[in-house]
Amino acid sequence: MTALGAIFRPQLPPERLRPVVEAAEAAGLEELWLWEDCFFEGGVTQLTAALSWTSRLRVGIGILPVSLRSVAMTAMETATIERMFPGRMILGLGHGAQDWMAQAGVRPASPITSLREHLTALRGLLAGETVTTDGRYVTLDQVALAWPPATAPQLYVGATRPRSLRLSGELADGTVLDAAHPPAAVRRARALIDEGRALAGRDDHHELVVFLNAATGPDAAQRLHRELVAWGLQDVPELGAHGDAAAVARGVQALVEAGADRVILQHTADEPDLEGFVRFTANEVRPLVP
């Protein structure tokens, strides 16, 4: 069955998170996703708080930029959260916006090499291994977690370009596609991911998470249009969904048919009722999505 979720965008103040999380839990929403955009809110802090306020909601990070923190710290934080809230964290990693990485003084000359080194080291650490590596961006000397998780969480990669998508297929358990991907782009991304999987000899299932711009209510069409204009995406065909639950469910289903396993609804910047949007996703759209 297709998983369905919603996003809490970091352009909202941190104090807005708790009521949205509690609404998601009460409504039976499957997944709530967070972003770690620079320089808004710490994704790990948000993730931990959201998990602590709930008992069954799965919470995803889409994504943590690997250059912002050392791989040892990422492993320590991930292991701690997974042990406290087993099976409810969805960990997304990626390059991050390179302009932001430059502002923070951590922009790598080769984002692909950096991501490869971070993913490889992180997987080893979370598996309880003692890791020694001397790479271009990751250097570890006999590092092992004192408290590795009983089961290492799956690693997802946020990717858009061909080399990153192939790398995700090669090394990650899943891929996160942002809301700039209509069905045709999802199909292309799935093909590139499969190329990476084939090169690595992988035959396990690779989860594909796709964000979908969505709006409901009497002014849904206008709000969605403003959102796409703000992202410079107004001329991309078949992008986003607006209207009642049936219309949004059709947008979800189009992405599923293109290869998505999980579709996460992304509210507009001017969404007037975020708790209502979460309830709409869980109570109205969910029953219409197979």
PDB file of C-alpha atoms in Angstrom:
ATOM      1  CA  MET A   1       0.000   0.000   0.000  1.00  0.00           C
ATOM      2  CA  THR A   2       1.206   3.493  -0.810  1.00  0.00           C
ATOM      3  CA  ALA A   3       2.274   5.458   2.273  1.00  0.00           C
ATOM      4  CA  LEU A   4       0.868   8.972   2.524  1.00  0.00           C
ATOM      5  CA  GLY A   5       2.158  11.832   4.624  1.00  0.00           C
ATOM      6  CA  ALA A   6       2.437  15.590   4.990  1.00  0.00           C
ATOM      7  CA  ILE A   7       5.215  18.131   5.485  1.00  0.00           C
ATOM      8  CA  PHE A   8       5.876  20.728   8.169  1.00  0.00           C
ATOM      9  CA  ARG A   9       7.971  23.402   6.463  1.00  0.00           C
ATOM     10  CA  PRO A  10      10.718  25.146   8.458  1.00  0.00           C
ATOM     11  CA  GLN A  11       9.577  28.561   7.267  1.00  0.00           C
ATOM     12  CA  LEU A  12       7.012  28.197  10.059  1.00  0.00           C
ATOM     13  CA  PRO A  13       8.223  29.108  13.570  1.00  0.00           C
ATOM     14  CA  PRO A  14       9.375  26.187  15.739  1.00  0.00           C
ATOM     15  CA  GLU A  15       6.593  26.712  18.266  1.00  0.00           C
ATOM     16  CA  ARG A  16       4.057  25.792  15.551  1.00  0.00           C
ATOM     17  CA  LEU A  17       5.424  22.272  15.339  1.00  0.00           C
ATOM     18  CA  ARG A  18       3.823  20.701  18.387  1.00  0.00           C
ATOM     19  CA  PRO A  19       0.154  21.377  17.531  1.00  0.00           C
ATOM     20  CA  VAL A  20       0.747  20.109  13.996  1.00  0.00           C
ATOM     21  CA  VAL A  21       2.433  16.947  15.287  1.00  0.00           C
ATOM     22  CA  GLU A  22      -0.385  16.346  17.765  1.00  0.00           C
ATOM     23  CA  ALA A  23      -2.977  16.861  15.016  1.00  0.00           C
ATOM     24  CA  ALA A  24      -1.129  14.358  12.826  1.00  0.00           C
ATOM     25  CA  GLU A  25      -1.035  11.781  15.615  1.00  0.00           C
ATOM     26  CA  ALA A  26      -4.722  12.244  16.444  1.00  0.00           C
ATOM     27  CA  ALA A  27      -5.766  12.033  12.788  1.00  0.00           C
ATOM     28  CA  GLY A  28      -3.840   8.816  12.174  1.00  0.00           C
ATOM     29  CA  LEU A  29      -1.444  10.351   9.635  1.00  0.00           C
ATOM     30  CA  GLU A  30       1.220   7.826   8.682  1.00  0.00           C
ATOM     31  CA  GLU A  31       4.210  10.121   8.217  1.00  0.00           C
ATOM     32  CA  LEU A  32       5.145  13.726   8.956  1.00  0.00           C
ATOM     33  CA  TRP A  33       8.226  15.067   7.189  1.00  0.00           C
ATOM     34  CA  LEU A  34      10.549  17.908   8.212  1.00  0.00           C
ATOM     35  CA  TRP A  35      13.203  19.870   6.334  1.00  0.00           C
ATOM     36  CA  GLU A  36      16.559  21.117   7.552  1.00  0.00           C
ATOM     37  CA  ASP A  37      16.771  24.227   5.397  1.00  0.00           C
ATOM     38  CA  CYS A  38      19.508  26.738   6.190  1.00  0.00           C
ATOM     39  CA  PHE A  39      19.210  28.709   8.337  1.00  0.00           C
ATOM     40  CA  PHE A  40      15.832  27.972   9.863  1.00  0.00           C
ATOM     41  CA  GLU A  41      15.462  25.075  12.316  1.00  0.00           C
ATOM     42  CA  GLY A  42      17.639  22.152  13.359  1.00  0.00           C
ATOM     43  CA  GLY A  43      16.220  19.024  11.814  1.00  0.00           C
ATOM     44  CA  VAL A  44      17.458  16.642  14.509  1.00  0.00           C
ATOM     45  CA  THR A  45      15.941  18.805  17.256  1.00  0.00           C
ATOM     46  CA  GLN A  46      12.601  18.928  15.448  1.00  0.00           C
ATOM     47  CA  LEU A  47      12.669  15.194  14.774  1.00  0.00           C
ATOM     48  CA  THR A  48      13.366  14.284  18.396  1.00  0.00           C
ATOM     49  CA  ALA A  49      10.678  16.620  19.703  1.00  0.00           C
ATOM     50  CA  ALA A  50       8.083  15.303  17.260  1.00  0.00           C
ATOM     51  CA  LEU A  51       8.811  11.702  18.183  1.00  0.00           C
ATOM     52  CA  SER A  52       8.655  12.487  21.902  1.00  0.00           C
ATOM     53  CA  TRP A  53       5.195  14.048  21.535  1.00  0.00           C
ATOM     54  CA  THR A  54       3.761  10.999  19.753  1.00  0.00           C
ATOM     55  CA  SER A  55       3.589   7.240  20.144  1.00  0.00           C
ATOM     56  CA  ARG A  56       3.067   5.884  16.608  1.00  0.00           C
ATOM     57  CA  LEU A  57       3.692   8.664  14.058  1.00  0.00           C
ATOM     58  CA  ARG A  58       6.667   8.115  11.772  1.00  0.00           C
ATOM     59  CA  VAL A  59       8.761  11.247  11.257  1.00  0.00           C
ATOM     60  CA  GLY A  60      11.068  11.834   8.308  1.00  0.00           C
ATOM     61  CA  ILE A  61      13.895  14.273   7.701  1.00  0.00           C
ATOM     62  CA  GLY A  62      14.127  15.303   4.092  1.00  0.00           C
ATOM     63  CA  ILE A  63      17.055  16.047   4.260  1.00  0.00           C
ATOM     64  CA  LEU A  64      20.076  16.500   6.556  1.00  0.00           C
ATOM     65  CA  PRO A  65      22.931  18.093   4.549  1.00  0.00           C
ATOM     66  CA  VAL A  66      25.905  15.838   5.251  1.00  0.00           C
ATOM     67  CA  SER A  67      28.451  18.664   5.155  1.00  0.00           C
ATOM     68  CA  LEU A  68      26.871  20.519   8.090  1.00  0.00           C
ATOM     69  CA  ARG A  69      27.930  17.965  10.721  1.00  0.00           C
ATOM     70  CA  SER A  70      30.596  15.328  11.056  1.00  0.00           C
ATOM     71  CA  VAL A  71      29.621  11.784  10.188  1.00  0.00           C
ATOM     72  CA  ALA A  72      30.480  10.684  13.728  1.00  0.00           C
ATOM     73  CA  MET A  73      27.985  13.190  15.139  1.00  0.00           C
ATOM     74  CA  THR A  74      25.329  12.167  12.620  1.00  0.00           C
ATOM     75  CA  ALA A  75      25.837   8.544  13.653  1.00  0.00           C
ATOM     76  CA  MET A  76      25.647   9.376  17.369  1.00  0.00           C
ATOM     77  CA  GLU A  77      22.447  11.376  16.967  1.00  0.00           C
ATOM     78  CA  THR A  78      20.847   8.805  14.689  1.00  0.00           C
ATOM     79  CA  ALA A  79      21.686   5.882  16.956  1.00  0.00           C
ATOM     80  CA  THR A  80      20.382   7.687  20.028  1.00  0.00           C
ATOM     81  CA  ILE A  81      17.073   8.593  18.371  1.00  0.00           C
ATOM     82  CA  GLU A  82      16.612   5.115  16.917  1.00  0.00           C
ATOM     83  CA  ARG A  83      17.172   3.487  20.305  1.00  0.00           C
ATOM     84  CA  MET A  84      14.715   5.840  22.025  1.00  0.00           C
ATOM     85  CA  PHE A  85      12.050   5.672  19.289  1.00  0.00           C
ATOM     86  CA  PRO A  86      12.730   2.437  17.389  1.00  0.00           C
ATOM     87  CA  GLY A  87      11.358   2.160  13.882  1.00  0.00           C
ATOM     88  CA  ARG A  88       9.756   5.615  13.710  1.00  0.00           C
ATOM     89  CA  MET A  89      12.571   7.725  12.241  1.00  0.00           C
ATOM     90  CA  ILE A  90      13.057   8.092   8.481  1.00  0.00           C
ATOM     91  CA  LEU A  91      16.538   9.455   7.853  1.00  0.00           C
ATOM     92  CA  GLY A  92      17.145  11.456   4.690  1.00  0.00           C
ATOM     93  CA  LEU A  93      20.619  12.716   3.788  1.00  0.00           C
ATOM     94  CA  GLY A  94      21.925  14.747   0.892  1.00  0.00           C
ATOM     95  CA  HIS A  95      24.232  17.408  -0.481  1.00  0.00           C
ATOM     96  CA  GLY A  96      22.146  20.330   0.715  1.00  0.00           C
ATOM     97  CA  ALA A  97      21.904  23.523  -1.329  1.00  0.00           C
ATOM     98  CA  GLN A  98      25.473  24.352  -2.267  1.00  0.00           C
ATOM     99  CA  ASP A  99      24.968  28.108  -1.868  1.00  0.00           C
ATOM    100  CA  TRP A 100      23.959  27.468   1.737  1.00  0.00           C
ATOM    101  CA  MET A 101      26.904  25.156   2.280  1.00  0.00           C
ATOM    102  CA  ALA A 102      29.187  27.930   1.013  1.00  0.00           C
ATOM    103  CA  GLN A 103      27.610  30.389   3.441  1.00  0.00           C
ATOM    104  CA  ALA A 104      28.298  27.952   6.283  1.00  0.00           C
ATOM    105  CA  GLY A 105      31.880  27.418   5.135  1.00  0.00           C
ATOM    106  CA  VAL A 106      31.428  23.703   4.456  1.00  0.00           C
ATOM    107  CA  ARG A 107      30.857  23.523   0.701  1.00  0.00           C
ATOM    108  CA  PRO A 108      32.746  20.507  -0.697  1.00  0.00           C
ATOM    109  CA  ALA A 109      34.607  20.759  -3.994  1.00  0.00           C
ATOM    110  CA  SER A 110      33.032  17.409  -4.915  1.00  0.00           C
ATOM    111  CA  PRO A 111      29.551  16.953  -3.418  1.00  0.00           C
ATOM    112  CA  ILE A 112      29.307  13.448  -4.902  1.00  0.00           C
ATOM    113  CA  THR A 113      32.536  12.302  -3.236  1.00  0.00           C
ATOM    114  CA  SER A 114      31.479  13.881   0.033  1.00  0.00           C
ATOM    115  CA  LEU A 115      28.090  12.153  -0.009  1.00  0.00           C
ATOM    116  CA  ARG A 116      29.628   8.800  -0.944  1.00  0.00           C
ATOM    117  CA  GLU A 117      32.133   8.984   1.917  1.00  0.00           C
ATOM    118  CA  HIS A 118      29.516  10.056   4.441  1.00  0.00           C
ATOM    119  CA  LEU A 119      27.025   7.353   3.449  1.00  0.00           C
ATOM    120  CA  THR A 120      29.638   4.596   3.520  1.00  0.00           C
ATOM    121  CA  ALA A 121      30.998   5.580   6.924  1.00  0.00           C
ATOM    122  CA  LEU A 122      27.565   6.186   8.427  1.00  0.00           C
ATOM    123  CA  ARG A 123      26.265   2.796   7.360  1.00  0.00           C
ATOM    124  CA  GLY A 124      29.246   1.097   8.966  1.00  0.00           C
ATOM    125  CA  LEU A 125      28.909   3.023  12.221  1.00  0.00           C
ATOM    126  CA  LEU A 126      25.182   2.358  12.521  1.00  0.00           C
ATOM    127  CA  ALA A 127      25.829  -1.337  11.906  1.00  0.00           C
ATOM    128  CA  GLY A 128      28.053  -1.383  15.003  1.00  0.00           C
ATOM    129  CA  GLU A 129      31.305  -1.607  13.096  1.00  0.00           C
ATOM    130  CA  THR A 130      34.596   0.005  14.066  1.00  0.00           C
ATOM    131  CA  VAL A 131      35.349   2.340  11.193  1.00  0.00           C
ATOM    132  CA  THR A 132      38.701   3.658  10.061  1.00  0.00           C
ATOM    133  CA  THR A 133      38.839   5.679   6.881  1.00  0.00           C
ATOM    134  CA  ASP A 134      41.002   8.432   5.452  1.00  0.00           C
ATOM    135  CA  GLY A 135      38.968  10.003   2.676  1.00  0.00           C
ATOM    136  CA  ARG A 136      38.838  13.383   1.071  1.00  0.00           C
ATOM    137  CA  TYR A 137      36.030  14.546   3.375  1.00  0.00           C
ATOM    138  CA  VAL A 138      35.599  11.841   6.014  1.00  0.00           C
ATOM    139  CA  THR A 139      38.449  10.778   8.285  1.00  0.00           C
ATOM    140  CA  LEU A 140      37.836   8.367  11.151  1.00  0.00           C
ATOM    141  CA  ASP A 141      40.353   6.523  13.316  1.00  0.00           C
ATOM    142  CA  GLN A 142      38.955   3.408  15.005  1.00  0.00           C
ATOM    143  CA  VAL A 143      35.554   5.000  15.645  1.00  0.00           C
ATOM    144  CA  ALA A 144      32.748   2.819  16.983  1.00  0.00           C
ATOM    145  CA  LEU A 145      29.451   3.726  18.611  1.00  0.00           C
ATOM    146  CA  ALA A 146      29.075   2.731  22.244  1.00  0.00           C
ATOM    147  CA  TRP A 147      25.311   2.414  21.749  1.00  0.00           C
ATOM    148  CA  PRO A 148      24.564   1.366  18.168  1.00  0.00           C
ATOM    149  CA  PRO A 149      20.904   0.742  17.379  1.00  0.00           C
ATOM    150  CA  ALA A 150      19.586  -2.814  17.551  1.00  0.00           C
ATOM    151  CA  THR A 151      18.489  -2.398  13.939  1.00  0.00           C
ATOM    152  CA  ALA A 152      20.121   0.282  11.823  1.00  0.00           C
ATOM    153  CA  PRO A 153      17.587   2.636  10.219  1.00  0.00           C
ATOM    154  CA  GLN A 154      17.355   2.741   6.469  1.00  0.00           C
ATOM    155  CA  LEU A 155      19.270   5.547   4.782  1.00  0.00           C
ATOM    156  CA  TYR A 156      17.477   7.714   2.225  1.00  0.00           C
ATOM    157  CA  VAL A 157      19.171  10.176  -0.111  1.00  0.00           C
ATOM    158  CA  GLY A 158      17.651  13.386  -1.384  1.00  0.00           C
ATOM    159  CA  ALA A 159      18.700  13.635  -5.022  1.00  0.00           C
ATOM    160  CA  THR A 160      17.721  15.356  -8.260  1.00  0.00           C
ATOM    161  CA  ARG A 161      20.610  15.060 -10.722  1.00  0.00           C
ATOM    162  CA  PRO A 162      21.650  11.902 -12.582  1.00  0.00           C
ATOM    163  CA  ARG A 163      24.930  11.240 -10.739  1.00  0.00           C
ATOM    164  CA  SER A 164      23.270  11.700  -7.344  1.00  0.00           C
ATOM    165  CA  LEU A 165      20.342   9.482  -8.305  1.00  0.00           C
ATOM    166  CA  ARG A 166      22.684   6.729  -9.464  1.00  0.00           C
ATOM    167  CA  LEU A 167      24.662   7.071  -6.233  1.00  0.00           C
ATOM    168  CA  SER A 168      21.469   6.758  -4.227  1.00  0.00           C
ATOM    169  CA  GLY A 169      20.599   3.572  -6.089  1.00  0.00           C
ATOM    170  CA  GLU A 170      24.063   2.223  -5.408  1.00  0.00           C
ATOM    171  CA  LEU A 171      24.416   3.042  -1.705  1.00  0.00           C
ATOM    172  CA  ALA A 172      21.074   4.056  -0.170  1.00  0.00           C
ATOM    173  CA  ASP A 173      17.908   2.217   0.794  1.00  0.00           C
ATOM    174  CA  GLY A 174      15.635   4.871  -0.659  1.00  0.00           C
ATOM    175  CA  THR A 175      15.506   8.192  -2.482  1.00  0.00           C
ATOM    176  CA  VAL A 176      13.632  11.415  -1.703  1.00  0.00           C
ATOM    177  CA  LEU A 177      12.457  13.519  -4.661  1.00  0.00           C
ATOM    178  CA  ASP A 178      11.362  17.093  -4.061  1.00  0.00           C
ATOM    179  CA  ALA A 179       8.106  18.610  -5.288  1.00  0.00           C
ATOM    180  CA  ALA A 180       9.662  19.712  -8.593  1.00  0.00           C
ATOM    181  CA  HIS A 181       9.144  16.185  -9.981  1.00  0.00           C
ATOM    182  CA  PRO A 182       5.987  15.500 -12.020  1.00  0.00           C
ATOM    183  CA  PRO A 183       5.230  11.890 -13.024  1.00  0.00           C
ATOM    184  CA  ALA A 184       7.528  11.956 -16.087  1.00  0.00           C
ATOM    185  CA  ALA A 185      10.456  13.123 -13.941  1.00  0.00           C
ATOM    186  CA  VAL A 186       9.692  10.442 -11.349  1.00  0.00           C
ATOM    187  CA  ARG A 187       9.958   7.789 -14.062  1.00  0.00           C
ATOM    188  CA  ARG A 188      13.316   9.189 -15.209  1.00  0.00           C
ATOM    189  CA  ALA A 189      14.573   9.278 -11.630  1.00  0.00           C
ATOM    190  CA  ARG A 190      13.523   5.680 -11.019  1.00  0.00           C
ATOM    191  CA  ALA A 191      15.397   4.587 -14.143  1.00  0.00           C
ATOM    192  CA  LEU A 192      18.588   6.358 -13.008  1.00  0.00           C
ATOM    193  CA  ILE A 193      18.292   4.868  -9.529  1.00  0.00           C
ATOM    194  CA  ASP A 194      17.944   1.434 -11.092  1.00  0.00           C
ATOM    195  CA  GLU A 195      21.119   2.036 -13.084  1.00  0.00           C
ATOM    196  CA  GLY A 196      23.000   2.608  -9.838  1.00  0.00           C
ATOM    197  CA  ARG A 197      21.449  -0.453  -8.269  1.00  0.00           C
ATOM    198  CA  ALA A 198      22.448  -2.596 -11.224  1.00  0.00           C
ATOM    199  CA  LEU A 199      26.045  -1.377 -11.042  1.00  0.00           C
ATOM    200  CA  ALA A 200      26.144  -2.322  -7.358  1.00  0.00           C
ATOM    201  CA  GLY A 201      24.485  -5.689  -7.954  1.00  0.00           C
ATOM    202  CA  ARG A 202      21.572  -4.804  -5.679  1.00  0.00           C
ATOM    203  CA  ASP A 203      18.216  -6.553  -5.993  1.00  0.00           C
ATOM    204  CA  ASP A 204      16.508  -5.333  -2.812  1.00  0.00           C
ATOM    205  CA  HIS A 205      13.558  -2.947  -3.003  1.00  0.00           C
ATOM    206  CA  HIS A 206      14.511   0.727  -3.182  1.00  0.00           C
ATOM    207  CA  GLU A 207      11.888   3.024  -1.651  1.00  0.00           C
ATOM    208  CA  LEU A 208      11.018   6.149  -3.601  1.00  0.00           C
ATOM    209  CA  VAL A 209       9.558   9.065  -1.639  1.00  0.00           C
ATOM    210  CA  VAL A 210       8.060  11.936  -3.664  1.00  0.00           C
ATOM    211  CA  PHE A 211       6.854  15.296  -2.346  1.00  0.00           C
ATOM    212  CA  LEU A 212       3.700  16.713  -3.964  1.00  0.00           C
ATOM    213  CA  ASN A 213       2.648  20.366  -3.807  1.00  0.00           C
ATOM    214  CA  ALA A 214      -1.001  20.295  -2.753  1.00  0.00           C
ATOM    215  CA  ALA A 215      -3.739  22.721  -1.800  1.00  0.00           C
ATOM    216  CA  THR A 216      -7.382  22.363  -0.880  1.00  0.00           C
ATOM    217  CA  GLY A 217     -10.198  24.797  -0.144  1.00  0.00           C
ATOM    218  CA  PRO A 218     -12.030  27.427  -2.211  1.00  0.00           C
ATOM    219  CA  ASP A 219      -8.837  29.231  -3.270  1.00  0.00           C
ATOM    220  CA  ALA A 220      -6.737  26.105  -3.807  1.00  0.00           C
ATOM    221  CA  ALA A 221      -5.980  26.722  -7.490  1.00  0.00           C
ATOM    222  CA  GLN A 222      -4.751  30.254  -6.858  1.00  0.00           C
ATOM    223  CA  ARG A 223      -2.615  29.264  -3.885  1.00  0.00           C
ATOM    224  CA  LEU A 224      -1.025  26.382  -5.754  1.00  0.00           C
ATOM    225  CA  HIS A 225      -0.255  28.670  -8.697  1.00  0.00           C
ATOM    226  CA  ARG A 226       1.406  31.211  -6.397  1.00  0.00           C
ATOM    227  CA  GLU A 227       3.455  28.416  -4.856  1.00  0.00           C
ATOM    228  CA  LEU A 228       4.682  27.135  -8.207  1.00  0.00           C
ATOM    229  CA  VAL A 229       5.545  30.672  -9.315  1.00  0.00           C
ATOM    230  CA  ALA A 230       7.550  31.183  -6.119  1.00  0.00           C
ATOM    231  CA  TRP A 231       9.594  28.081  -6.940  1.00  0.00           C
ATOM    232  CA  GLY A 232       9.893  28.992 -10.638  1.00  0.00           C
ATOM    233  CA  LEU A 233       7.923  25.872 -11.581  1.00  0.00           C
ATOM    234  CA  GLN A 234       4.762  27.380 -13.054  1.00  0.00           C
ATOM    235  CA  ASP A 235       5.559  26.098 -16.563  1.00  0.00           C
ATOM    236  CA  VAL A 236       6.206  22.469 -15.547  1.00  0.00           C
ATOM    237  CA  PRO A 237       3.277  20.316 -16.735  1.00  0.00           C
ATOM    238  CA  GLU A 238       1.422  17.960 -14.390  1.00  0.00           C
ATOM    239  CA  LEU A 239       3.010  19.439 -11.286  1.00  0.00           C
ATOM    240  CA  GLY A 240       1.058  19.669  -8.057  1.00  0.00           C
ATOM    241  CA  ALA A 241      -2.543  18.882  -7.127  1.00  0.00           C
ATOM    242  CA  HIS A 242      -5.382  21.079  -5.933  1.00  0.00           C
ATOM    243  CA  GLY A 243      -9.061  20.799  -5.107  1.00  0.00           C
ATOM    244  CA  ASP A 244     -11.034  18.295  -3.073  1.00  0.00           C
ATOM    245  CA  ALA A 245      -9.765  14.978  -1.738  1.00  0.00           C
ATOM    246  CA  ALA A 246     -10.535  13.144  -4.975  1.00  0.00           C
ATOM    247  CA  ALA A 247      -8.508  15.624  -7.028  1.00  0.00           C
ATOM    248  CA  VAL A 248      -5.524  15.433  -4.695  1.00  0.00           C
ATOM    249  CA  ALA A 249      -5.761  11.626  -4.601  1.00  0.00           C
ATOM    250  CA  ARG A 250      -5.561  11.586  -8.405  1.00  0.00           C
ATOM    251  CA  GLY A 251      -2.333  13.584  -8.175  1.00  0.00           C
ATOM    252  CA  VAL A 252      -0.986  11.105  -5.656  1.00  0.00           C
ATOM    253  CA  GLN A 253      -1.973   8.135  -7.809  1.00  0.00           C
ATOM    254  CA  ALA A 254      -0.214   9.602 -10.865  1.00  0.00           C
ATOM    255  CA  LEU A 255       3.049   9.659  -8.900  1.00  0.00           C
ATOM    256  CA  VAL A 256       2.475   6.125  -7.634  1.00  0.00           C
ATOM    257  CA  GLU A 257       1.959   4.886 -11.184  1.00  0.00           C
ATOM    258  CA  ALA A 258       5.232   6.594 -12.119  1.00  0.00           C
ATOM    259  CA  GLY A 259       7.125   4.684  -9.430  1.00  0.00           C
ATOM    260  CA  ALA A 260       6.581   6.413  -6.062  1.00  0.00           C
ATOM    261  CA  ASP A 261       6.195   4.224  -2.973  1.00  0.00           C
ATOM    262  CA  ARG A 262       5.374   7.102  -0.624  1.00  0.00           C
ATOM    263  CA  VAL A 263       3.836  10.459  -1.469  1.00  0.00           C
ATOM    264  CA  ILE A 264       4.170  13.336   0.975  1.00  0.00           C
ATOM    265  CA  LEU A 265       1.847  16.311   0.542  1.00  0.00           C
ATOM    266  CA  GLN A 266       3.609  19.676   0.704  1.00  0.00           C
ATOM    267  CA  HIS A 267       1.422  22.546   1.858  1.00  0.00           C
ATOM    268  CA  THR A 268       1.669  25.982   0.297  1.00  0.00           C
ATOM    269  CA  ALA A 269       3.528  28.778   2.053  1.00  0.00           C
ATOM    270  CA  ASP A 270       0.216  30.536   2.673  1.00  0.00           C
ATOM    271  CA  GLU A 271      -1.703  27.474   3.926  1.00  0.00           C
ATOM    272  CA  PRO A 272      -4.323  28.992   6.258  1.00  0.00           C
ATOM    273  CA  ASP A 273      -4.942  25.890   8.401  1.00  0.00           C
ATOM    274  CA  LEU A 274      -2.008  23.521   8.683  1.00  0.00           C
ATOM    275  CA  GLU A 275      -3.657  21.283  11.275  1.00  0.00           C
ATOM    276  CA  GLY A 276      -6.668  21.097   8.950  1.00  0.00           C
ATOM    277  CA  PHE A 277      -4.359  20.212   6.050  1.00  0.00           C
ATOM    278  CA  VAL A 278      -2.930  17.330   8.089  1.00  0.00           C
ATOM    279  CA  ARG A 279      -6.435  16.090   8.920  1.00  0.00           C
ATOM    280  CA  PHE A 280      -7.469  16.455   5.271  1.00  0.00           C
ATOM    281  CA  THR A 281      -4.494  14.297   4.238  1.00  0.00           C
ATOM    282  CA  ALA A 282      -5.181  11.574   6.801  1.00  0.00           C
ATOM    283  CA  ASN A 283      -8.980  11.482   6.844  1.00  0.00           C
ATOM    284  CA  GLU A 284     -10.024  12.468   3.317  1.00  0.00           C
ATOM    285  CA  VAL A 285      -7.193  11.729   0.878  1.00  0.00           C
ATOM    286  CA  ARG A 286      -5.876   8.567   2.552  1.00  0.00           C
ATOM    287  CA  PRO A 287      -9.054   6.489   2.006  1.00  0.00           C
ATOM    288  CA  LEU A 288      -8.899   7.274  -1.730  1.00  0.00           C
ATOM    289  CA  VAL A 289      -5.299   6.137  -2.217  1.00  0.00           C
ATOM    290  CA  PRO A 290      -4.828   2.360  -2.631  1.00  0.00           C
TER     291      PRO A 290
END
